[in-house]
PDB file of C-alpha atoms and ligand atoms in Angstrom:
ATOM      1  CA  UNK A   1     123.864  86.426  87.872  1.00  0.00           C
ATOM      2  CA  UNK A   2     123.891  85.375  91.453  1.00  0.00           C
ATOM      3  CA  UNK A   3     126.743  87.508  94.200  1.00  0.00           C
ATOM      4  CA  UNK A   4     126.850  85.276  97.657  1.00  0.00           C
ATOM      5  CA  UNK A   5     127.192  87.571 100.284  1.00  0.00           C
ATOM      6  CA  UNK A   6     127.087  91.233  98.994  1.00  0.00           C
ATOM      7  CA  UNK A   7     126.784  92.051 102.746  1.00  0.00           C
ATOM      8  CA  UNK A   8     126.339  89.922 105.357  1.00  0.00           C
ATOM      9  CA  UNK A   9     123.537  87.398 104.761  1.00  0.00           C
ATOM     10  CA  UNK A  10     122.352  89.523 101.524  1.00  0.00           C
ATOM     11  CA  UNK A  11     122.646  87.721  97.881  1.00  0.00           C
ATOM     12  CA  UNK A  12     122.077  89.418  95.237  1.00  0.00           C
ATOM     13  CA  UNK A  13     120.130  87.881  92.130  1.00  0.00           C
ATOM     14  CA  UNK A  14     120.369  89.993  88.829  1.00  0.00           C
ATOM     15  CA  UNK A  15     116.735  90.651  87.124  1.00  0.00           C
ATOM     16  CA  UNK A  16     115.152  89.141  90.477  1.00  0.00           C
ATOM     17  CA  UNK A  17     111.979  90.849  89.425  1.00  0.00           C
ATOM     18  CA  UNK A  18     110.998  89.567  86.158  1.00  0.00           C
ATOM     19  CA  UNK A  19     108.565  86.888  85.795  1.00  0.00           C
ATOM     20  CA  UNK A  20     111.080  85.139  84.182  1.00  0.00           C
ATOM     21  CA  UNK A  21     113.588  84.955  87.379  1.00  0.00           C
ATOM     22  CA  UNK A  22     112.056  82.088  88.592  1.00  0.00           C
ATOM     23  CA  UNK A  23     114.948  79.350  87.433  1.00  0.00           C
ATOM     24  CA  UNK A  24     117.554  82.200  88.810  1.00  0.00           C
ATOM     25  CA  UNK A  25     115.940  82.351  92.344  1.00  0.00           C
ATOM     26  CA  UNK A  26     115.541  78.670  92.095  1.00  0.00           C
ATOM     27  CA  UNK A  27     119.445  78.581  90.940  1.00  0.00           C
ATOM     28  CA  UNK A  28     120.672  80.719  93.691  1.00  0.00           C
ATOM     29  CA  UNK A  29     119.044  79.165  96.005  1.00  0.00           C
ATOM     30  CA  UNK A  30     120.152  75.291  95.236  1.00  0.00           C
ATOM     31  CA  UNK A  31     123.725  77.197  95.786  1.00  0.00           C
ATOM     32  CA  UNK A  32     122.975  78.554  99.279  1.00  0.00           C
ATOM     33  CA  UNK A  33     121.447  74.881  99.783  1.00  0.00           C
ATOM     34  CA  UNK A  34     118.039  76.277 100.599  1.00  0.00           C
ATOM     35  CA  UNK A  35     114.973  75.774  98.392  1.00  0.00           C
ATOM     36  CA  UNK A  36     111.586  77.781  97.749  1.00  0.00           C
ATOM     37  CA  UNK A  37     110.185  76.508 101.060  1.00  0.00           C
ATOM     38  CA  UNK A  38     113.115  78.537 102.315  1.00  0.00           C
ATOM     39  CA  UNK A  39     111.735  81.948 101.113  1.00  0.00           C
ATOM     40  CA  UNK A  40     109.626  83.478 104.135  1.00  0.00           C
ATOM     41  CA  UNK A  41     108.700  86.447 102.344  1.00  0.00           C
ATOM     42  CA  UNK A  42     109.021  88.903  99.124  1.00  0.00           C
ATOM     43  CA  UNK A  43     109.622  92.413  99.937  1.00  0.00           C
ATOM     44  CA  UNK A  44     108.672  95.147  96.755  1.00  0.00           C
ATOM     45  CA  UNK A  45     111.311  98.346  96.801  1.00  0.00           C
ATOM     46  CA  UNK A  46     108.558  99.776  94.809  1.00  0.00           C
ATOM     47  CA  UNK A  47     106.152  98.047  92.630  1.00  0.00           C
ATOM     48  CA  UNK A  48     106.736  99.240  88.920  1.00  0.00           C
ATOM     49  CA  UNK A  49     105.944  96.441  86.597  1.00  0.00           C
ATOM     50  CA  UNK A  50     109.662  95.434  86.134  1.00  0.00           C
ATOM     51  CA  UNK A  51     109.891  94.410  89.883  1.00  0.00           C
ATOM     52  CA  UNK A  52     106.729  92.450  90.863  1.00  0.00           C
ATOM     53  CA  UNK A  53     108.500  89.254  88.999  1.00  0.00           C
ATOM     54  CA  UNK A  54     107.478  86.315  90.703  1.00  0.00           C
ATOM     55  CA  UNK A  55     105.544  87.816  93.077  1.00  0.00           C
ATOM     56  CA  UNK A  56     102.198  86.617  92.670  1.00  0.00           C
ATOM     57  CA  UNK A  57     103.104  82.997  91.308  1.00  0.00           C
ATOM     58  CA  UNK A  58     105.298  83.304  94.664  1.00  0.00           C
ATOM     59  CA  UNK A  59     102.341  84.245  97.181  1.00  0.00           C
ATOM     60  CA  UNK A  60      99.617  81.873  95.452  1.00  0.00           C
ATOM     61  CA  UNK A  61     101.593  78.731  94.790  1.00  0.00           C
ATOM     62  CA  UNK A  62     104.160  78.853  98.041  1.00  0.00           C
ATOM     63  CA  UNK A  63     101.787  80.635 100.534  1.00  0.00           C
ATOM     64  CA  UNK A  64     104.652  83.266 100.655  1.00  0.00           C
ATOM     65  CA  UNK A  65     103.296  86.750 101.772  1.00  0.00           C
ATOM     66  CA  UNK A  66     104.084  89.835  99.813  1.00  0.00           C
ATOM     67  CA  UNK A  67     105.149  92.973 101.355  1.00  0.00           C
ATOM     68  CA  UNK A  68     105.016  96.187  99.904  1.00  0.00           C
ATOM     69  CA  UNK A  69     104.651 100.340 100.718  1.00  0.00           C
ATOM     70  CA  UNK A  70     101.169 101.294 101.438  1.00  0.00           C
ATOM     71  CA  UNK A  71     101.521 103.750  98.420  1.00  0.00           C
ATOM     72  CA  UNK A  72     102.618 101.204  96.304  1.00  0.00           C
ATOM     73  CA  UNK A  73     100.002  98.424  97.153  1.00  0.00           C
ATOM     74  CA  UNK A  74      97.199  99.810  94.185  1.00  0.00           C
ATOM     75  CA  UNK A  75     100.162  99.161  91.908  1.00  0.00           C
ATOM     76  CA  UNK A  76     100.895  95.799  92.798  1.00  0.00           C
ATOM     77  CA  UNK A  77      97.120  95.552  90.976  1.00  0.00           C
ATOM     78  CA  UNK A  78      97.303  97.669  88.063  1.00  0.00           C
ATOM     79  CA  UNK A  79     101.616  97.364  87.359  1.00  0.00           C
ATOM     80  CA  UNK A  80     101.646  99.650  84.466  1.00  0.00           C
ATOM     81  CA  UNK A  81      99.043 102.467  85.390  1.00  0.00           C
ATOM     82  CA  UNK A  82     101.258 104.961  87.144  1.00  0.00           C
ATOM     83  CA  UNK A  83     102.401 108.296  87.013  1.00  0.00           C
ATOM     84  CA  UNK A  84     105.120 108.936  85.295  1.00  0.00           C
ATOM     85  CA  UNK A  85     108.330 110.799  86.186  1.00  0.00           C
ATOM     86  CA  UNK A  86     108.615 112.599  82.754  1.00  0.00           C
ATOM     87  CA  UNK A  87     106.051 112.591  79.975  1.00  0.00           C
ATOM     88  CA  UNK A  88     106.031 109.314  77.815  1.00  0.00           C
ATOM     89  CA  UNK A  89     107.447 111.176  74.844  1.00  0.00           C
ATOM     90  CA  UNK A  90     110.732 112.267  76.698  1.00  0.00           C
ATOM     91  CA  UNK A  91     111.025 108.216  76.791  1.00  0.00           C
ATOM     92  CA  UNK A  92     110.301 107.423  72.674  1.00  0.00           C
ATOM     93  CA  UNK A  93     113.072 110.282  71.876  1.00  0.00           C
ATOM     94  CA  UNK A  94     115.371 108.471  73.924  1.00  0.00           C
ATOM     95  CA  UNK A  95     113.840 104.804  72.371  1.00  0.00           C
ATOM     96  CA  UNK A  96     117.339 104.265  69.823  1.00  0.00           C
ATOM     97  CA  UNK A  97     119.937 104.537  73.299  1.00  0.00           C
ATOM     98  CA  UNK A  98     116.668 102.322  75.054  1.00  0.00           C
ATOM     99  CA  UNK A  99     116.241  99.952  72.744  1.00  0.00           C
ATOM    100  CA  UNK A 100     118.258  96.889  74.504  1.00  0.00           C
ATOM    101  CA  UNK A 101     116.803  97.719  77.754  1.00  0.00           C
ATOM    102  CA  UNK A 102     113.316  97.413  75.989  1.00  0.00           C
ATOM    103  CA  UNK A 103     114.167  94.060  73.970  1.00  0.00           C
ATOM    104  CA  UNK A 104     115.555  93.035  77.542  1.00  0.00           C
ATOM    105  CA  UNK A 105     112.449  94.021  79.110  1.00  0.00           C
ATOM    106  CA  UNK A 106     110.247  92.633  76.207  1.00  0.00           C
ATOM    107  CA  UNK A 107     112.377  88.932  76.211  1.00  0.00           C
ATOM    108  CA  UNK A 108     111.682  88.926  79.774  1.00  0.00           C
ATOM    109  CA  UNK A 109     107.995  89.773  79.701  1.00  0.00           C
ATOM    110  CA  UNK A 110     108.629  92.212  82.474  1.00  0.00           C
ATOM    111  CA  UNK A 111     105.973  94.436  80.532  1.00  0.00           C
ATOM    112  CA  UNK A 112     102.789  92.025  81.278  1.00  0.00           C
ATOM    113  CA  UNK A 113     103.471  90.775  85.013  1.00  0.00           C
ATOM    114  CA  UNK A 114     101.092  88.990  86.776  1.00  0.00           C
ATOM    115  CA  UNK A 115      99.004  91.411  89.369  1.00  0.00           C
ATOM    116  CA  UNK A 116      99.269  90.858  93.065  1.00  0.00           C
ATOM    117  CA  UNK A 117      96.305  89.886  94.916  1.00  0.00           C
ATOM    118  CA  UNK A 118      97.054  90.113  97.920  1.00  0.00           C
ATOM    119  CA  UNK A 119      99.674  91.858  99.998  1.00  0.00           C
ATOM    120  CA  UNK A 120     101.154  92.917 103.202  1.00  0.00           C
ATOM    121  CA  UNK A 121     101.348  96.762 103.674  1.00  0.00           C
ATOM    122  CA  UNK A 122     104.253  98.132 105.286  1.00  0.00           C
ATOM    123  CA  UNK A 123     104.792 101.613 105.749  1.00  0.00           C
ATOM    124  CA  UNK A 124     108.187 102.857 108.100  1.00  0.00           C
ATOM    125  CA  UNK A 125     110.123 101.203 110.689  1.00  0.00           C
ATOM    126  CA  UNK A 126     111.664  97.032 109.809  1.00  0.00           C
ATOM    127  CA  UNK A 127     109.469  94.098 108.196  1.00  0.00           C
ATOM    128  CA  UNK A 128     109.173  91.236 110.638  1.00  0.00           C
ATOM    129  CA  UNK A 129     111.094  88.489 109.063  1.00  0.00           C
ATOM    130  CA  UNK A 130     115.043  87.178 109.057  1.00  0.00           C
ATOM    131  CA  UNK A 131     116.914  90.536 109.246  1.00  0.00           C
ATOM    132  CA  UNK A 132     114.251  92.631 110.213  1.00  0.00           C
ATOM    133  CA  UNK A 133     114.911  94.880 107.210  1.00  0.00           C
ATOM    134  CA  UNK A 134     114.607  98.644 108.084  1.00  0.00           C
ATOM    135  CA  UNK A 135     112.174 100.651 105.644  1.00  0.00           C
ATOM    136  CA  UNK A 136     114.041 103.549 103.930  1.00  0.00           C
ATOM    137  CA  UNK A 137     111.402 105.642 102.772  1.00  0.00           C
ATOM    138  CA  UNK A 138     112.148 107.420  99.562  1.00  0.00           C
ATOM    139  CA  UNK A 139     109.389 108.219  97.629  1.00  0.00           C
ATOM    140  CA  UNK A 140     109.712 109.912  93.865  1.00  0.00           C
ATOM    141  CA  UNK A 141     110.383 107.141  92.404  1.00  0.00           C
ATOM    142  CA  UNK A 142     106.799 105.502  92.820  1.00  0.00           C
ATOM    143  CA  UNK A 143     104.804 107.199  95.793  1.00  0.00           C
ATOM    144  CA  UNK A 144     105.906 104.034  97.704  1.00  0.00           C
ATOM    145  CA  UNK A 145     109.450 103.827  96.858  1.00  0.00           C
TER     146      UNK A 145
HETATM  147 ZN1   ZN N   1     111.089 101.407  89.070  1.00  0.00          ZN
END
């Protein structure tokens, strides 16, 4: 799903960071009438292995640099060796009310991304780029949130 304009100059694109998004970036972008050349950079929220997406295919094949926390940036190598919020079992008892966000996550291969290589750090203050986005530390979610 692709929302033009959720602020000013922001689109949104739903499930942006699976590594199946590709043909939904490419989508949304044919509909701003930009292309992947048009992408300057990828910036991470946090680096769990649902959100790294494209990511890597991004930075190797397009030359497009990856930004990311400086807490986050050993993730970005090793997407599913974290810690946890809760302990792994709190998540099976709660597997039956889970279970279609799994299969989503599962159908989308969001579970096996493909590990960053390389990155940009960022830590507070804005990314250079169109925007300059402002950095909004919250950490809790990952250490790099
Ligand atoms: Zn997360």
């Amino acid at each position: 799903m692709f929302q033009r304009d959720v602020a000013e100059g922001i689109h949104r694109i739903e499930d942006a960071g699976l590594p199946t998004s590709g043909p939904s970036l490419e989508d949304a972008l044919e509909k701003l009438g930009r292309g992947f050349s048009d992408v300057p950079a990828i910036a991470l929220t946090h680096a769990h292995f649902d959100h790294l997406g494209i990511a890597e295919r991004a930075r190797r094949e397009l030359g497009v640099p990856v930004w990311v926390h400086e807490n986050d940036a050993p993730l970005t190598k090793q997407p599913r060796q974290y810690v946890h919020e809760r302990a792994r079992l709190f998540y099976v008892t709660r597997q039956f009310r889970a279970a279609p966000i799994v299969a989503s996550l599962l159908g989308s291969r969001a579970w096996w991304p493909e590990p960053v290589k390389e990155v940009k750090r960022y830590t507070n203050g804005t990314l250079p780029g169109p925007g300059s986005p402002e950095v909004v530390f919250t950490p809790g979610h990952t250490l790099g949130h």
